[in-house]
Structures are given as C-alpha cells and as structure tokens.
PDB file of C-alpha atoms and ligand atoms in Angstrom:
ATOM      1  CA  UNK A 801     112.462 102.360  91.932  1.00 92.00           C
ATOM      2  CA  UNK A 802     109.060 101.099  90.367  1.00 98.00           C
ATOM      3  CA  UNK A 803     108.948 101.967  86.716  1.00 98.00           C
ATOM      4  CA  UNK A 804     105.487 102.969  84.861  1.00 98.00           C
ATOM      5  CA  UNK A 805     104.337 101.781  81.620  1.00 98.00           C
ATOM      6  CA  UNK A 806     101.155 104.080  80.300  1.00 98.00           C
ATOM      7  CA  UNK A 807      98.876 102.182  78.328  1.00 98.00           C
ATOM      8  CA  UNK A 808      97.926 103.991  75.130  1.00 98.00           C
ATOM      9  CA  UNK A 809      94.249 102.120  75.250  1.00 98.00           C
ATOM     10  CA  UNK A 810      93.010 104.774  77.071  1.00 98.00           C
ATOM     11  CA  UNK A 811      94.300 107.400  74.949  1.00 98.00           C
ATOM     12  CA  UNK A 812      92.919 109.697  72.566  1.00 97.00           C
ATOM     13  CA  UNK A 813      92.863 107.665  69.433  1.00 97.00           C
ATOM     14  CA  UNK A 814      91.970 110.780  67.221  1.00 97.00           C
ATOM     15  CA  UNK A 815      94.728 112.642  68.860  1.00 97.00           C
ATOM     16  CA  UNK A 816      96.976 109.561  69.149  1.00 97.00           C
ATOM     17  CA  UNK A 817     100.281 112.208  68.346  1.00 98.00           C
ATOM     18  CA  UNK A 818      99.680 114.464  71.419  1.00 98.00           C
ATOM     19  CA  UNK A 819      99.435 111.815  73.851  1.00 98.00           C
ATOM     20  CA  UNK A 820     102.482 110.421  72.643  1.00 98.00           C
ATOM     21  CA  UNK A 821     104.288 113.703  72.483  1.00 98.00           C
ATOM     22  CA  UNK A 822     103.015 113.658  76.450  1.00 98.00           C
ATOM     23  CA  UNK A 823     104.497 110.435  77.181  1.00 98.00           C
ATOM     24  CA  UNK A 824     107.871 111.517  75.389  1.00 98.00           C
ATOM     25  CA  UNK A 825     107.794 114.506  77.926  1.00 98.00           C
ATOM     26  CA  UNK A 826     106.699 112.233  80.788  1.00 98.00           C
ATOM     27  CA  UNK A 827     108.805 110.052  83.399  1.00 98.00           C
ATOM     28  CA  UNK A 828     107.153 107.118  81.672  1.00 98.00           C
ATOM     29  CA  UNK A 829     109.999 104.386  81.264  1.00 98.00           C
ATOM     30  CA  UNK A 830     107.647 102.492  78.234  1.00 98.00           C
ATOM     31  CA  UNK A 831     104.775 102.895  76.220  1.00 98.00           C
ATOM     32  CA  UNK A 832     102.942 100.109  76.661  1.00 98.00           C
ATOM     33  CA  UNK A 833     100.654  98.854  73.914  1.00 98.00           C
ATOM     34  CA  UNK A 834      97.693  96.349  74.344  1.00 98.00           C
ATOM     35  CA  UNK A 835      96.546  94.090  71.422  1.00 98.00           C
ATOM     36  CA  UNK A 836      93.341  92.492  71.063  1.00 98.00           C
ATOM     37  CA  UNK A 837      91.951  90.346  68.475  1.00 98.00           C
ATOM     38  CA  UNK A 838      88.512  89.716  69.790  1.00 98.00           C
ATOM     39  CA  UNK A 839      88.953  86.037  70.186  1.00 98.00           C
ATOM     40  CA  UNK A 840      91.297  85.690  73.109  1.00 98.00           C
ATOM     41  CA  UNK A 841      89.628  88.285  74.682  1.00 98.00           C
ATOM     42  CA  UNK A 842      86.206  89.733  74.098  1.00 98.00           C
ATOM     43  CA  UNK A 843      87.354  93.300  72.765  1.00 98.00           C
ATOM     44  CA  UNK A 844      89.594  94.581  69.659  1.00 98.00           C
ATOM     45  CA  UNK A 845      92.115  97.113  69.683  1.00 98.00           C
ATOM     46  CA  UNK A 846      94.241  98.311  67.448  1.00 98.00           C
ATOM     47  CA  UNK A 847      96.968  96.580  65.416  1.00 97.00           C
ATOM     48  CA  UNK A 848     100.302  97.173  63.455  1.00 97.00           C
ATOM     49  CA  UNK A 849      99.725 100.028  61.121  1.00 97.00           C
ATOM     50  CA  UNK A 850      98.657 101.785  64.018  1.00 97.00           C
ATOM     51  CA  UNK A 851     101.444 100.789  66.150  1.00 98.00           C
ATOM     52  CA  UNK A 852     104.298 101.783  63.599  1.00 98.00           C
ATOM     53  CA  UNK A 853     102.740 104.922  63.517  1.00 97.00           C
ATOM     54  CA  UNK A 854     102.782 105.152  67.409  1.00 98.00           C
ATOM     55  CA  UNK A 855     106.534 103.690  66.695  1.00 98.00           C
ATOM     56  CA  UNK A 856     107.457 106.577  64.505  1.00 98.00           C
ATOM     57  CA  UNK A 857     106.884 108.981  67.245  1.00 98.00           C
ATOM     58  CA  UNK A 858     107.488 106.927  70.750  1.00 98.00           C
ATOM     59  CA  UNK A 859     110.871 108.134  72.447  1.00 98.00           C
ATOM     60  CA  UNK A 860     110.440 105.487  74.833  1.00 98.00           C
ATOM     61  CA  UNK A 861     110.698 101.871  74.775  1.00 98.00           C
ATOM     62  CA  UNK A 862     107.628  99.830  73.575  1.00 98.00           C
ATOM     63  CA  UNK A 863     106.319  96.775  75.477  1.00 98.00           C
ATOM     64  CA  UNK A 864     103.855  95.131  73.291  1.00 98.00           C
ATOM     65  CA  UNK A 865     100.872  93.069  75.021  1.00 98.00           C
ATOM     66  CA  UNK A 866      99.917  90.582  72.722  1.00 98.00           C
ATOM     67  CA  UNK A 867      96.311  89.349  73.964  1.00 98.00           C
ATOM     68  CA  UNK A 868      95.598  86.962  71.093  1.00 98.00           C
ATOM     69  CA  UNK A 869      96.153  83.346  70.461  1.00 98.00           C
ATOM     70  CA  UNK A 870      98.912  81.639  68.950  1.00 98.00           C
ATOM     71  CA  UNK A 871     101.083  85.099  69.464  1.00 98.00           C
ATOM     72  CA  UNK A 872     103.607  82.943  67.499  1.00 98.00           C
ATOM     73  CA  UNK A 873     102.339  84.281  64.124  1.00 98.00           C
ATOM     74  CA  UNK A 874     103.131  87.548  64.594  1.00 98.00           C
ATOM     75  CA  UNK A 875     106.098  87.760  66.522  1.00 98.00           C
ATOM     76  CA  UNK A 876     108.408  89.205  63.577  1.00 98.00           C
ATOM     77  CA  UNK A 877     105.724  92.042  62.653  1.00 98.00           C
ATOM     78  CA  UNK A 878     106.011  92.869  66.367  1.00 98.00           C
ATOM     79  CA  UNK A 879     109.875  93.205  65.710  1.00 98.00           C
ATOM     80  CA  UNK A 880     109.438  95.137  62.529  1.00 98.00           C
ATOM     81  CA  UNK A 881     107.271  97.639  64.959  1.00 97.00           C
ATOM     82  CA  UNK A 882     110.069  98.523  66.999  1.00 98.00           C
ATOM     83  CA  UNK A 883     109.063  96.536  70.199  1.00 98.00           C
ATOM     84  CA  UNK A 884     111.525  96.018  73.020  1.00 98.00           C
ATOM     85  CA  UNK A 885     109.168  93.461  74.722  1.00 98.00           C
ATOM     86  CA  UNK A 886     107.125  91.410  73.441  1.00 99.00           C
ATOM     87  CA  UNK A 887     104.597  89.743  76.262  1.00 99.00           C
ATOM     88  CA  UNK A 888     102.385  86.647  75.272  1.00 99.00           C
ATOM     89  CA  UNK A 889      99.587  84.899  77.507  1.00 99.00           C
ATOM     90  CA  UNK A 890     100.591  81.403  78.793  1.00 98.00           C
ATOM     91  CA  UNK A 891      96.794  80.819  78.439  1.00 98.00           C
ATOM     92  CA  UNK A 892      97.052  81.325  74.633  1.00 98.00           C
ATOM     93  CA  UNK A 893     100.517  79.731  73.702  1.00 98.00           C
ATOM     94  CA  UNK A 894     100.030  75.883  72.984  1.00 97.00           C
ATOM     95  CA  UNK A 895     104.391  75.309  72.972  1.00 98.00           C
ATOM     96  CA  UNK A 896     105.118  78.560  75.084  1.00 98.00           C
ATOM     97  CA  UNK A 897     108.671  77.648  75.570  1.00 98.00           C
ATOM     98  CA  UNK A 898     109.060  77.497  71.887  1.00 98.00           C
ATOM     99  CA  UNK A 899     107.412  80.783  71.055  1.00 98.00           C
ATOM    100  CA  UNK A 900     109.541  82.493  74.360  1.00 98.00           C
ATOM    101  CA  UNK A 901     112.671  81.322  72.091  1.00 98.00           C
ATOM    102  CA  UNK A 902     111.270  82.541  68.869  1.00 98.00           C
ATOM    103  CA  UNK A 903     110.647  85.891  70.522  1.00 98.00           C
ATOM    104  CA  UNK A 904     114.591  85.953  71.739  1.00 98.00           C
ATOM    105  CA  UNK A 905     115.199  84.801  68.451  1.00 98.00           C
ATOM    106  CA  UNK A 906     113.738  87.691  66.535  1.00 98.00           C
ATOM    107  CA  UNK A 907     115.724  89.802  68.865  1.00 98.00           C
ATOM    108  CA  UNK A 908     113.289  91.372  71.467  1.00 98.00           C
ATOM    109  CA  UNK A 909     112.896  90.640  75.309  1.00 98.00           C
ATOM    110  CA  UNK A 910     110.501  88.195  76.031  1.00 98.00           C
ATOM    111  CA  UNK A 911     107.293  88.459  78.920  1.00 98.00           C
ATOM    112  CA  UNK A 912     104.541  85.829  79.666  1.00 99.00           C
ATOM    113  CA  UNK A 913     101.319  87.187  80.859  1.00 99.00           C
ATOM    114  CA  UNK A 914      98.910  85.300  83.278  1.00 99.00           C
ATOM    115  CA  UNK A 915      95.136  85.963  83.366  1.00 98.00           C
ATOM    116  CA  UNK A 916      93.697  86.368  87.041  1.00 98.00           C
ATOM    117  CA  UNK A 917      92.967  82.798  87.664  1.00 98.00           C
ATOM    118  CA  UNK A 918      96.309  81.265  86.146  1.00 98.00           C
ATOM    119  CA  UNK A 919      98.419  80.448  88.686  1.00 98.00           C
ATOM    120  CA  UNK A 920     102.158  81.479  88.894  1.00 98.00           C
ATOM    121  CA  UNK A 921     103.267  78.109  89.685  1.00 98.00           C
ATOM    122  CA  UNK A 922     102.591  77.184  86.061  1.00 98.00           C
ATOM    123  CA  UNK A 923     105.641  78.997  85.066  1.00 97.00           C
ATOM    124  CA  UNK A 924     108.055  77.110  87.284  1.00 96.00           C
ATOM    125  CA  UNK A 925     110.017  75.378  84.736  1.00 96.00           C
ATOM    126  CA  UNK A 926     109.793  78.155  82.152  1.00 97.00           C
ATOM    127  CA  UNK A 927     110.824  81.124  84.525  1.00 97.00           C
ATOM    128  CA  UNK A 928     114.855  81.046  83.876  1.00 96.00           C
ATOM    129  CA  UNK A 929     114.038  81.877  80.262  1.00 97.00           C
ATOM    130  CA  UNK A 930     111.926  84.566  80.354  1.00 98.00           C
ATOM    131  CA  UNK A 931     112.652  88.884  80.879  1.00 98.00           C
ATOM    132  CA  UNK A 932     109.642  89.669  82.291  1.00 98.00           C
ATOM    133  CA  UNK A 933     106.304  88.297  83.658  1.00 98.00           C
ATOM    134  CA  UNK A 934     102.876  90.097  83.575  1.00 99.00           C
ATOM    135  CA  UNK A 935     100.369  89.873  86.295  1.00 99.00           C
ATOM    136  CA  UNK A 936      97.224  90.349  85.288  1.00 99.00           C
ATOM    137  CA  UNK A 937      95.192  92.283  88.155  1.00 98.00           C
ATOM    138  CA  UNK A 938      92.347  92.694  86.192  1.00 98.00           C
ATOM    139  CA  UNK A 939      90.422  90.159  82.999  1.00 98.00           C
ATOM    140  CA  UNK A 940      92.142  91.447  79.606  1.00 98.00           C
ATOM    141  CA  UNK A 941      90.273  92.900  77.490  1.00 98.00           C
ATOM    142  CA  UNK A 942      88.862  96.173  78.798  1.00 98.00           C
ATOM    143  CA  UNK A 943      90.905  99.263  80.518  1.00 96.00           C
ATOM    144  CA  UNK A 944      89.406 100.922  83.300  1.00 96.00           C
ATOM    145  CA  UNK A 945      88.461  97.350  85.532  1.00 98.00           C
ATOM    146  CA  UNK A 946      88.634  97.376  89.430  1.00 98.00           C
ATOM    147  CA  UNK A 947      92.296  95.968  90.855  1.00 98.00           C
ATOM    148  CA  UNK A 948      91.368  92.175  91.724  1.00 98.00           C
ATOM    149  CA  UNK A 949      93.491  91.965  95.566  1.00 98.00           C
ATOM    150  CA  UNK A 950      94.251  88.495  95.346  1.00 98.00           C
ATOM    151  CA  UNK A 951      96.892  89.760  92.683  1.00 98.00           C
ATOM    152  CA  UNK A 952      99.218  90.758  95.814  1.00 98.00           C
ATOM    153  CA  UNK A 953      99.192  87.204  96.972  1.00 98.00           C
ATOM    154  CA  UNK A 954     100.466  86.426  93.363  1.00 98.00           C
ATOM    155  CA  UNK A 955     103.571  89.225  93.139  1.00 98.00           C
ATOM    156  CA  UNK A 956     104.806  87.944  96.231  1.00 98.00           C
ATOM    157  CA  UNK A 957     104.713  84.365  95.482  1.00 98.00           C
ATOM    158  CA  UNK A 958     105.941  85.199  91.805  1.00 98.00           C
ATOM    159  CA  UNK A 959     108.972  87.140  93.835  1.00 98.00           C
ATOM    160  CA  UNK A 960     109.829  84.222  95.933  1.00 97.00           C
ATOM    161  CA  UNK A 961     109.783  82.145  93.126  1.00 98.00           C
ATOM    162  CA  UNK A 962     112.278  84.357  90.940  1.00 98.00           C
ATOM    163  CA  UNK A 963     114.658  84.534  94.095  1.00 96.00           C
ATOM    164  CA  UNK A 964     114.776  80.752  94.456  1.00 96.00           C
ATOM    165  CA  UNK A 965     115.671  80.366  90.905  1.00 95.00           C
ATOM    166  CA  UNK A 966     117.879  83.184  90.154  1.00 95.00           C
ATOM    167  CA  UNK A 967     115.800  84.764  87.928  1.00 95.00           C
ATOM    168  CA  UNK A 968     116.411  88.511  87.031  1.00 94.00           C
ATOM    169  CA  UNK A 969     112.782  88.514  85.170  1.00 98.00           C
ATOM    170  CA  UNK A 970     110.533  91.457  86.088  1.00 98.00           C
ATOM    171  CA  UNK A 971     107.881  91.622  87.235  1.00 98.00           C
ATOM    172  CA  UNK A 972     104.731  93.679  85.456  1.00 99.00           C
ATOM    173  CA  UNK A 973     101.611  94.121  86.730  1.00 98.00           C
ATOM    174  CA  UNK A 974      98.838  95.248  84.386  1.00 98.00           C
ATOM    175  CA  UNK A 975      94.909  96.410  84.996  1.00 98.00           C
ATOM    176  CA  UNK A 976      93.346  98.938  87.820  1.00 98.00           C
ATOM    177  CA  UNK A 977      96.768 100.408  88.836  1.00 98.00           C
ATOM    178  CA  UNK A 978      95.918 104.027  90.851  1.00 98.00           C
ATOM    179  CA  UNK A 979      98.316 105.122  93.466  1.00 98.00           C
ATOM    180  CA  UNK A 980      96.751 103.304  96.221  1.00 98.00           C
ATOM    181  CA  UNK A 981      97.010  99.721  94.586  1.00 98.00           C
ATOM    182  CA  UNK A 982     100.297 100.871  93.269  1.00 98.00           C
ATOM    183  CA  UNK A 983     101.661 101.550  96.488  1.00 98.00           C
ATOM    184  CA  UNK A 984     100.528  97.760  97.655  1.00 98.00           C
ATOM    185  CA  UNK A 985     101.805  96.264  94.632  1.00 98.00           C
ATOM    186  CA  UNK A 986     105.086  98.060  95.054  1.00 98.00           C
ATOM    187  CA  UNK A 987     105.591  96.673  98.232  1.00 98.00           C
ATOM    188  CA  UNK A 988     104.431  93.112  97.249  1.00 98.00           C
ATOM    189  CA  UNK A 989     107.579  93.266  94.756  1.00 98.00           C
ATOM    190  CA  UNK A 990     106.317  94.191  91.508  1.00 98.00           C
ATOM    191  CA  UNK A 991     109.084  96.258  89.455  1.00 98.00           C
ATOM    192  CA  UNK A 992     106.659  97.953  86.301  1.00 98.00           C
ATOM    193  CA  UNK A 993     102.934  99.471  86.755  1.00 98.00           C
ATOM    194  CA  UNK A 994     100.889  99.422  83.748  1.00 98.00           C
ATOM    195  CA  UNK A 995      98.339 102.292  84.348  1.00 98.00           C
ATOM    196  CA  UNK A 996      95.925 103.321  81.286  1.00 98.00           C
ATOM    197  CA  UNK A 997      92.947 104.758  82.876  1.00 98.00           C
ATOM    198  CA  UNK A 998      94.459 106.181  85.563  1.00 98.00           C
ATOM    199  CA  UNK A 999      96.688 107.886  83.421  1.00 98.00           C
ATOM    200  CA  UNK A1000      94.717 109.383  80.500  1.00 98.00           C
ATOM    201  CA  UNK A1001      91.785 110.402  82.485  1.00 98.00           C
ATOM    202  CA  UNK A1002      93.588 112.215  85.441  1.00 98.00           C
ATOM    203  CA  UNK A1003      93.761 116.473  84.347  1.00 98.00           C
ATOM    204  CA  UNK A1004      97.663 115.943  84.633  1.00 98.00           C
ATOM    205  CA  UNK A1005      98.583 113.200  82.719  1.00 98.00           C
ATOM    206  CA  UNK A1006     102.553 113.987  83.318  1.00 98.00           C
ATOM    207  CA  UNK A1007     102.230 114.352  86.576  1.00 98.00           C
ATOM    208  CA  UNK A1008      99.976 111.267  87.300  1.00 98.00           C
ATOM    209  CA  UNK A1009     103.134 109.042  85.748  1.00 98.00           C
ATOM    210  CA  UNK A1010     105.582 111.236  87.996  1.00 98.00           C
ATOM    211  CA  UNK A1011     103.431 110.544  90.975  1.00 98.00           C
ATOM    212  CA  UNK A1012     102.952 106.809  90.456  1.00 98.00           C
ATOM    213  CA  UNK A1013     107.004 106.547  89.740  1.00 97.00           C
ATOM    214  CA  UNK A1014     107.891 108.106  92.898  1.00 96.00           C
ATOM    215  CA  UNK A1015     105.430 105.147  94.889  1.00 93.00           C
TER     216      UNK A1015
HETATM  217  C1  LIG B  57      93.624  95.272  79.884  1.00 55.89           C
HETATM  218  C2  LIG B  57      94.917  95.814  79.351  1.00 55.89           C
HETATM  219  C3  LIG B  57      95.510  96.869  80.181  1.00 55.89           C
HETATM  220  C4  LIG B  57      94.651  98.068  80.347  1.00 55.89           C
HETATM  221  C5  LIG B  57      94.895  98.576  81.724  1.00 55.89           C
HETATM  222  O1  LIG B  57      93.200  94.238  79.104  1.00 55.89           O
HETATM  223  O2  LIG B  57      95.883  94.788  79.250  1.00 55.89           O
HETATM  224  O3  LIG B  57      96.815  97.226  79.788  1.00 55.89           O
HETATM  225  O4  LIG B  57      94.884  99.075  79.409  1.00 55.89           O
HETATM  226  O5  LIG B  57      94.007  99.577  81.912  1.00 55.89           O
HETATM  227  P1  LIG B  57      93.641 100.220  83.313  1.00 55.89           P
HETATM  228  O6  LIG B  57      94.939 100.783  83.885  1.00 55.89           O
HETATM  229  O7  LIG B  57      92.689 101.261  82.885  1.00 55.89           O
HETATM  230  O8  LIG B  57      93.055  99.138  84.178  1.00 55.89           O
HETATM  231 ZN1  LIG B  58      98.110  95.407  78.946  1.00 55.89          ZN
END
C-alpha cells in the first residue's frame, strides 16, 4: 500500500497548529518537512525553531528534507527535532557516504534525494546503505510545480536497481503528486507520495490524503 507524506510547505504558516492537528487526524503515515536555505535552492523555508514546534505537536513520524548544502552540519539539530528521516541531496553532499553514516550514527533513517536531472545510476555503490531514496519529480525549491514524466522512467529503473542489490530502501517521490500522477507513480514502484499542494489546497484536506493512500 503506497504511503503519503503531506508537505507542511503548503500549509497555513499562521495557523501552523490546525493543520497539524489535521494531519494527526489524517491517514497521513509522515509529516514531511522541506528545508531551504536559499543557496541550494533558490527559495527559504523555514528552519528548526519552527520545526520543534511542529515536533511538539506532530503524532506522526517526521521525514525531514534537507535542501541545503553540506546537510552534514546540521544533522544532530535534525535529531534533536525529533526526525525519523533525515533525506540529503546527492547534488549537495561532497563525501555522501560519510554524511549517510553520520546520519545512522545520530540515530535516524537515512534518504538521498536526486534533483530531476541526476541520474539514479549515481547511487549504485551507495544504495545498500541507505533507507530511503527521494525522486525528485519536480526542481526543489517551490511547491505547487507541474510532475516532470520522465520521473516514471526513473522509479522504475531505481526499482530494478534496489531488486538487483537487495536493497529494502524506499522509494519517495516528491513534487506535483495529484491522484493522476500518483496513480502512475504507484505503478512505476514508488512506495511514499509527497503531496503539499495537492493537499492543503483541496476543500478536504483529510480526505485528499485518504484518497491518494488508497491509489
Ligand atoms: C519542493 C519540495 C516539495 C514540495 C512539493 O521543493 O521538496 O516537498 O512541497 O510540493 P507539491 O506537492 O506542491 O509539488
Ligand atoms: Zn520535499
């Protein structure tokens, strides 16, 4: 069964409490939380004491999107959060195999995230280490982006891959998720949906998540 992880970006940051209060109610299986830092990508969003606020309230697990570079210096304030995941870009990790072990080492699950025009065969010799690997179906930075297709070429090479090396790593795809390009990127293999726009701007929030879980 696919899981769903709502993106708070495109939540109601003066009402940050109710939306979380929705997710708790929700079928959501994480809460997942983008990070920008205006270098890495051209955008800002928001950044720890707004996340151990968030943290304070979340009932659900919190996969944390780091879209910065060197992700490395921050990985034990992303613990201290609460963070189950913690996802990094290969495109902004200089020793990414190092800062995958740091991650472990802190005591969270560790993702790598590829930008649209990274391909998944960069990951070859990394993929036995990691928990989870983010396809990026849209350029970070912004919610509410069109789905880029050639992302469904990706999952299912990405699946082969993970089947040839006995990987258990998920996989999460992030950026233009609706029901339609959820359905197609269920059945190209991908096991978590990242939806933010989609989401927050539907009238039923709760039952946007319930209908995208049951793709
Ligand atoms: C984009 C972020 C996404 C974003 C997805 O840089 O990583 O998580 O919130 O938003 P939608 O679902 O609106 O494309
Ligand atoms: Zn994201």
């Amino acid at each position: 069964m696919i899981k769903i992880a709502p993106s708070i970006l495109s939540a109601d940051f003066a009402n940050l409490g109710n939306d979380i209060a929705m997710l708790n109610r929700s079928e959501a299986d994480f809460i997942h939380l983008d990070i920008m830092d205006g270098l890495f990508v051209p955008n800002i969003s928001f950044g720890f004491p707004v996340i151990k606020s968030v943290s304070k309230l979340a009932e659900k697990p919190m996969d944390a999107h780091l879209m910065i570079m060197d992700p490395s210096r921050y990985i034990n304030q992303v613990r201290d959060c609460g963070a189950a995941y913690m996802t990094v870009h290969q495109e902004a990790c200089t020793h990414l195999h190092r800062t995958v072990q740091q991650i472990h080492s802190a005591g969270m699950k560790a993702g790598v995230a590829l930008n649209p025009a990274t391909p998944v065969l960069l990951l070859e010799d990394i993929i036995s280490d990691l928990d989870l690997i983010l396809i990026m179906s849209v350029n970070p930075g912004f919610g509410g982006q069109s789905f880029i297709p050639n992302t469904l070429k990706k999952i299912r090479q990405l699946r082969e891959m993970l089947d040839k090396a006995g990987s258990k790593a998920v996989i999460q795809v992030d950026g233009g998720v609706n029901l339609e390009t959820g359905r197609q990127l269920s059945e190209a293999g991908a096991d978590i949906l990242v939806a933010g726009n989609f989401v927050f701007s539907s009238p039923n929030p709760e039952q946007t998540i319930a209908a995208l879980r049951g793709l």
